[in-house]
Amino acid sequence: MPKLAEEYAGKSPQQILKLALDQYDDLWLSFSGADDIVVLDMAWKINPQIKVFTLDTGRLHPETYQFLEKVRKHYGIQLEILSPDQQALEAYVKEKGLFDFYESGHGECCGVRKIAPLRRKLAGVDAWITGQRKDQSPGTRSHVPVIEVDGGFSGPGRELIKFNPLANYTSEDVWNYIRMLEIPYNSLHERGFVSIGCEPCTRPILPNQHEREGRWWWEEATQKECGLHAGNLIAKG
């Protein structure tokens, strides 16, 4: 895998996506409802049957839910929506309340609402595609490769492959693509939101602030990963 990652390190996102689509049948694209729209658009143009899932934490902005529906209709795709386990979520909220993350950190809440549903999904697939970019978070994503073995979600005797075709894209590249091709985007972007997650943990940013400053702003910058890409923290350490 390192050899393939090195070979494709300088190739276009479309070339990386074609490799992924050619090599894996049980391949899924993770769509978060922010600027992942670019990688979805690219993949859909290669294969309109691309399998797509998204995580519904139950705490997303209304605009994000509206955007997800707009994307589903625009591309004519089935969007598999993953939800938290009801019993686990009810137990967590009963014990910790609805805003514990402001005091205790976002790890446990993300664990219940995002990581557990994702782990459940990825346990049965061969490979997945993300919209990660190196410039999204200098503290944790600056070394994201275009192809990697997903250390966070691989199991015993089973390697899960993760493709990050936009790893070398910048925020400017993403928005040039969105504007040029006039594809849908989350309306929150028009109000100063750049990195969009759950409503309580996302805020607009000021001019010249890095996009990650709009997420989990009460926490230390090098820990600003929800766990979906926990390997970034492991790799950094």
Short mmCIF file of C-alpha atoms in Angstrom, two decimals:
data_model
loop_
_atom_site.label_atom_id
_atom_site.label_comp_id
_atom_site.label_asym_id
_atom_site.label_seq_id
_atom_site.Cartn_x
_atom_site.Cartn_y
_atom_site.Cartn_z
CA MET A 1 0.00 0.00 0.00
CA PRO A 2 2.80 2.55 0.73
CA LYS A 3 4.20 1.92 -2.77
CA LEU A 4 0.79 2.54 -4.37
CA ALA A 5 0.29 5.64 -2.21
CA GLU A 6 3.65 6.97 -3.37
CA GLU A 7 2.86 6.19 -7.01
CA TYR A 8 -0.46 8.07 -6.81
CA ALA A 9 0.69 10.89 -4.51
CA GLY A 10 0.89 13.38 -7.36
CA LYS A 11 -2.02 12.16 -9.45
CA SER A 12 -5.35 13.94 -9.85
CA PRO A 13 -8.32 13.19 -7.57
CA GLN A 14 -10.12 11.66 -10.56
CA GLN A 15 -7.24 9.24 -11.21
CA ILE A 16 -7.24 8.20 -7.55
CA LEU A 17 -11.01 7.72 -7.60
CA LYS A 18 -10.82 5.65 -10.80
CA LEU A 19 -8.25 3.39 -9.15
CA ALA A 20 -10.52 2.97 -6.12
CA LEU A 21 -13.60 2.26 -8.23
CA ASP A 22 -11.73 -0.18 -10.48
CA GLN A 23 -10.15 -2.14 -7.65
CA TYR A 24 -12.93 -2.44 -5.08
CA ASP A 25 -16.53 -3.57 -5.48
CA ASP A 26 -17.52 -3.00 -1.87
CA LEU A 27 -16.39 0.63 -1.84
CA TRP A 28 -18.27 3.43 -0.10
CA LEU A 29 -17.95 7.20 -0.17
CA SER A 30 -18.37 9.02 3.13
CA PHE A 31 -20.27 12.26 2.60
CA SER A 32 -20.41 14.68 5.52
CA GLY A 33 -22.48 17.38 3.92
CA ALA A 34 -19.80 20.10 3.77
CA ASP A 35 -17.17 20.30 1.01
CA ASP A 36 -17.20 16.55 0.46
CA ILE A 37 -19.54 17.53 -2.35
CA VAL A 38 -16.49 17.87 -4.62
CA VAL A 39 -15.28 14.30 -4.13
CA LEU A 40 -18.88 13.07 -4.50
CA ASP A 41 -19.30 14.98 -7.77
CA MET A 42 -16.03 13.59 -9.13
CA ALA A 43 -16.84 10.01 -8.13
CA TRP A 44 -20.41 10.20 -9.47
CA LYS A 45 -19.13 11.37 -12.85
CA ILE A 46 -16.92 8.28 -13.04
CA ASN A 47 -19.61 5.91 -11.76
CA PRO A 48 -23.17 7.16 -11.13
CA GLN A 49 -23.76 3.99 -9.07
CA ILE A 50 -21.24 5.09 -6.43
CA LYS A 51 -22.36 3.96 -2.96
CA VAL A 52 -22.64 6.85 -0.52
CA PHE A 53 -23.30 7.06 3.20
CA THR A 54 -23.56 9.92 5.67
CA LEU A 55 -23.66 10.16 9.45
CA ASP A 56 -26.72 11.70 11.06
CA THR A 57 -25.67 12.47 14.62
CA GLY A 58 -29.07 13.92 15.50
CA ARG A 59 -27.40 17.30 16.17
CA LEU A 60 -26.84 18.65 12.65
CA HIS A 61 -27.98 22.11 11.49
CA PRO A 62 -31.34 22.29 9.69
CA GLU A 63 -29.42 23.64 6.69
CA THR A 64 -27.29 20.48 6.61
CA TYR A 65 -30.34 18.22 6.52
CA GLN A 66 -31.77 20.35 3.69
CA PHE A 67 -28.45 20.12 1.85
CA LEU A 68 -28.34 16.32 2.16
CA GLU A 69 -31.78 16.09 0.57
CA LYS A 70 -30.78 18.50 -2.20
CA VAL A 71 -27.71 16.37 -2.97
CA ARG A 72 -29.75 13.15 -3.00
CA LYS A 73 -32.12 14.61 -5.58
CA HIS A 74 -29.45 16.43 -7.62
CA TYR A 75 -27.44 13.25 -8.25
CA GLY A 76 -30.32 10.79 -8.14
CA ILE A 77 -28.46 8.66 -5.61
CA GLN A 78 -29.47 6.60 -2.64
CA LEU A 79 -27.92 8.20 0.43
CA GLU A 80 -27.52 5.68 3.24
CA ILE A 81 -27.96 7.55 6.52
CA LEU A 82 -26.24 6.08 9.58
CA SER A 83 -27.75 6.87 12.98
CA PRO A 84 -26.44 6.33 16.53
CA ASP A 85 -27.55 3.25 18.44
CA GLN A 86 -30.70 4.38 20.24
CA GLN A 87 -30.00 2.66 23.55
CA ALA A 88 -26.37 3.82 23.71
CA LEU A 89 -27.40 7.39 22.91
CA GLU A 90 -30.21 7.43 25.45
CA ALA A 91 -27.88 6.09 28.15
CA TYR A 92 -25.21 8.68 27.34
CA VAL A 93 -27.63 11.61 27.37
CA LYS A 94 -29.28 10.36 30.57
CA GLU A 95 -25.93 10.25 32.36
CA LYS A 96 -24.13 13.23 30.86
CA GLY A 97 -26.85 15.53 29.51
CA LEU A 98 -26.96 17.22 26.13
CA PHE A 99 -23.93 19.51 26.43
CA ASP A 100 -21.35 17.54 28.44
CA PHE A 101 -18.77 17.99 25.67
CA TYR A 102 -18.22 21.65 26.59
CA GLU A 103 -16.83 20.49 29.95
CA SER A 104 -15.47 17.01 29.27
CA GLY A 105 -14.35 17.29 25.63
CA HIS A 106 -16.09 16.05 22.52
CA GLY A 107 -14.62 12.54 22.49
CA GLU A 108 -17.39 10.63 24.25
CA CYS A 109 -20.24 12.34 22.41
CA CYS A 110 -18.57 11.80 19.03
CA GLY A 111 -17.90 8.20 20.08
CA VAL A 112 -21.61 7.51 20.52
CA ARG A 113 -22.99 9.67 17.73
CA LYS A 114 -20.34 9.18 15.03
CA ILE A 115 -17.66 6.59 15.68
CA ALA A 116 -19.86 3.66 16.73
CA PRO A 117 -22.20 3.97 13.70
CA LEU A 118 -19.21 4.38 11.39
CA ARG A 119 -17.43 1.37 12.88
CA ARG A 120 -20.60 -0.66 12.39
CA LYS A 121 -20.70 0.36 8.72
CA LEU A 122 -17.01 -0.06 7.93
CA ALA A 123 -16.85 -3.50 9.54
CA GLY A 124 -18.44 -4.94 6.42
CA VAL A 125 -16.74 -3.01 3.60
CA ASP A 126 -13.43 -3.33 1.76
CA ALA A 127 -12.56 0.34 1.23
CA TRP A 128 -13.93 3.83 1.69
CA ILE A 129 -13.43 7.30 0.25
CA THR A 130 -13.20 10.51 2.28
CA GLY A 131 -12.94 14.21 1.50
CA GLN A 132 -10.00 14.81 3.85
CA ARG A 133 -7.52 17.53 2.85
CA LYS A 134 -4.12 18.29 4.31
CA ASP A 135 -4.98 21.96 4.73
CA GLN A 136 -8.13 21.28 6.77
CA SER A 137 -6.18 20.95 10.00
CA PRO A 138 -2.45 21.70 10.17
CA GLY A 139 -2.38 20.12 13.63
CA THR A 140 -3.66 16.69 12.60
CA ARG A 141 -4.08 16.34 8.83
CA SER A 142 -0.91 17.80 7.31
CA HIS A 143 0.44 14.34 6.39
CA VAL A 144 -2.72 12.74 5.03
CA PRO A 145 -1.74 10.37 2.17
CA VAL A 146 -3.94 9.86 -0.89
CA ILE A 147 -4.20 6.11 -0.14
CA GLU A 148 -3.66 4.39 3.20
CA VAL A 149 -4.51 1.40 5.33
CA ASP A 150 -7.05 2.67 7.84
CA GLY A 151 -5.43 1.77 11.15
CA GLY A 152 -8.40 3.04 13.14
CA PHE A 153 -11.01 0.75 11.56
CA SER A 154 -9.09 -2.27 10.26
CA GLY A 155 -9.71 -5.48 12.19
CA PRO A 156 -7.71 -8.63 12.96
CA GLY A 157 -6.61 -10.15 9.69
CA ARG A 158 -8.51 -7.49 7.72
CA GLU A 159 -7.09 -4.35 6.15
CA LEU A 160 -9.55 -1.55 5.41
CA ILE A 161 -8.26 0.74 2.66
CA LYS A 162 -8.99 4.46 2.79
CA PHE A 163 -8.76 6.76 -0.23
CA ASN A 164 -8.30 10.50 0.31
CA PRO A 165 -8.39 11.84 -3.27
CA LEU A 166 -8.58 15.50 -2.19
CA ALA A 167 -5.58 15.26 0.16
CA ASN A 168 -3.58 17.74 -1.91
CA TYR A 169 -6.48 20.08 -2.65
CA THR A 170 -6.72 23.43 -0.88
CA SER A 171 -9.89 25.14 0.29
CA GLU A 172 -9.47 27.45 -2.71
CA ASP A 173 -9.33 24.46 -5.09
CA VAL A 174 -12.54 23.11 -3.56
CA TRP A 175 -14.43 26.36 -3.95
CA ASN A 176 -13.13 26.98 -7.47
CA TYR A 177 -14.55 23.56 -8.39
CA ILE A 178 -17.91 24.22 -6.68
CA ARG A 179 -18.34 27.63 -8.33
CA MET A 180 -17.08 26.61 -11.75
CA LEU A 181 -19.37 23.58 -12.01
CA GLU A 182 -22.22 25.16 -10.04
CA ILE A 183 -22.77 22.10 -7.86
CA PRO A 184 -24.83 22.23 -4.64
CA TYR A 185 -23.26 23.40 -1.38
CA ASN A 186 -24.39 23.87 2.20
CA SER A 187 -26.03 27.30 2.60
CA LEU A 188 -24.23 27.71 5.95
CA HIS A 189 -21.10 28.49 3.94
CA GLU A 190 -22.74 31.79 2.98
CA ARG A 191 -22.87 32.76 6.67
CA GLY A 192 -19.21 32.31 7.52
CA PHE A 193 -19.26 28.60 8.35
CA VAL A 194 -16.34 26.79 6.74
CA SER A 195 -15.84 23.47 8.55
CA ILE A 196 -19.35 22.22 9.33
CA GLY A 197 -20.19 19.54 11.88
CA CYS A 198 -22.81 19.29 14.61
CA GLU A 199 -24.68 22.48 15.47
CA PRO A 200 -23.42 22.88 19.09
CA CYS A 201 -19.79 22.30 18.02
CA THR A 202 -19.63 24.48 14.90
CA ARG A 203 -19.44 28.25 14.56
CA PRO A 204 -18.61 30.79 11.86
CA ILE A 205 -15.02 31.99 11.67
CA LEU A 206 -13.56 35.47 11.39
CA PRO A 207 -11.43 36.71 8.48
CA ASN A 208 -7.98 35.08 8.48
CA GLN A 209 -8.95 32.45 11.03
CA HIS A 210 -8.19 28.88 9.99
CA GLU A 211 -11.29 26.83 9.14
CA ARG A 212 -10.66 24.38 12.00
CA GLU A 213 -11.07 27.25 14.50
CA GLY A 214 -14.78 26.98 13.84
CA ARG A 215 -14.88 23.46 15.34
CA TRP A 216 -14.53 22.52 19.03
CA TRP A 217 -13.06 25.98 19.71
CA TRP A 218 -12.86 25.30 23.45
CA GLU A 219 -10.31 22.50 22.95
CA GLU A 220 -6.60 22.31 22.15
CA ALA A 221 -5.95 22.52 18.41
CA THR A 222 -4.01 19.25 18.03
CA GLN A 223 -6.99 17.24 19.35
CA LYS A 224 -9.55 18.55 16.86
CA GLU A 225 -10.48 15.18 15.38
CA CYS A 226 -13.84 13.55 16.07
CA GLY A 227 -12.40 10.07 15.70
CA LEU A 228 -13.51 9.42 12.12
CA HIS A 229 -9.89 9.91 11.17
CA ALA A 230 -8.28 8.96 14.48
CA GLY A 231 -5.26 7.63 12.62
CA ASN A 232 -4.21 11.24 12.07
CA LEU A 233 -3.70 11.68 15.81
CA ILE A 234 -1.94 8.32 16.10
CA ALA A 235 0.35 9.16 13.19
CA LYS A 236 1.16 12.53 14.70
CA GLY A 237 2.06 10.99 18.03
#
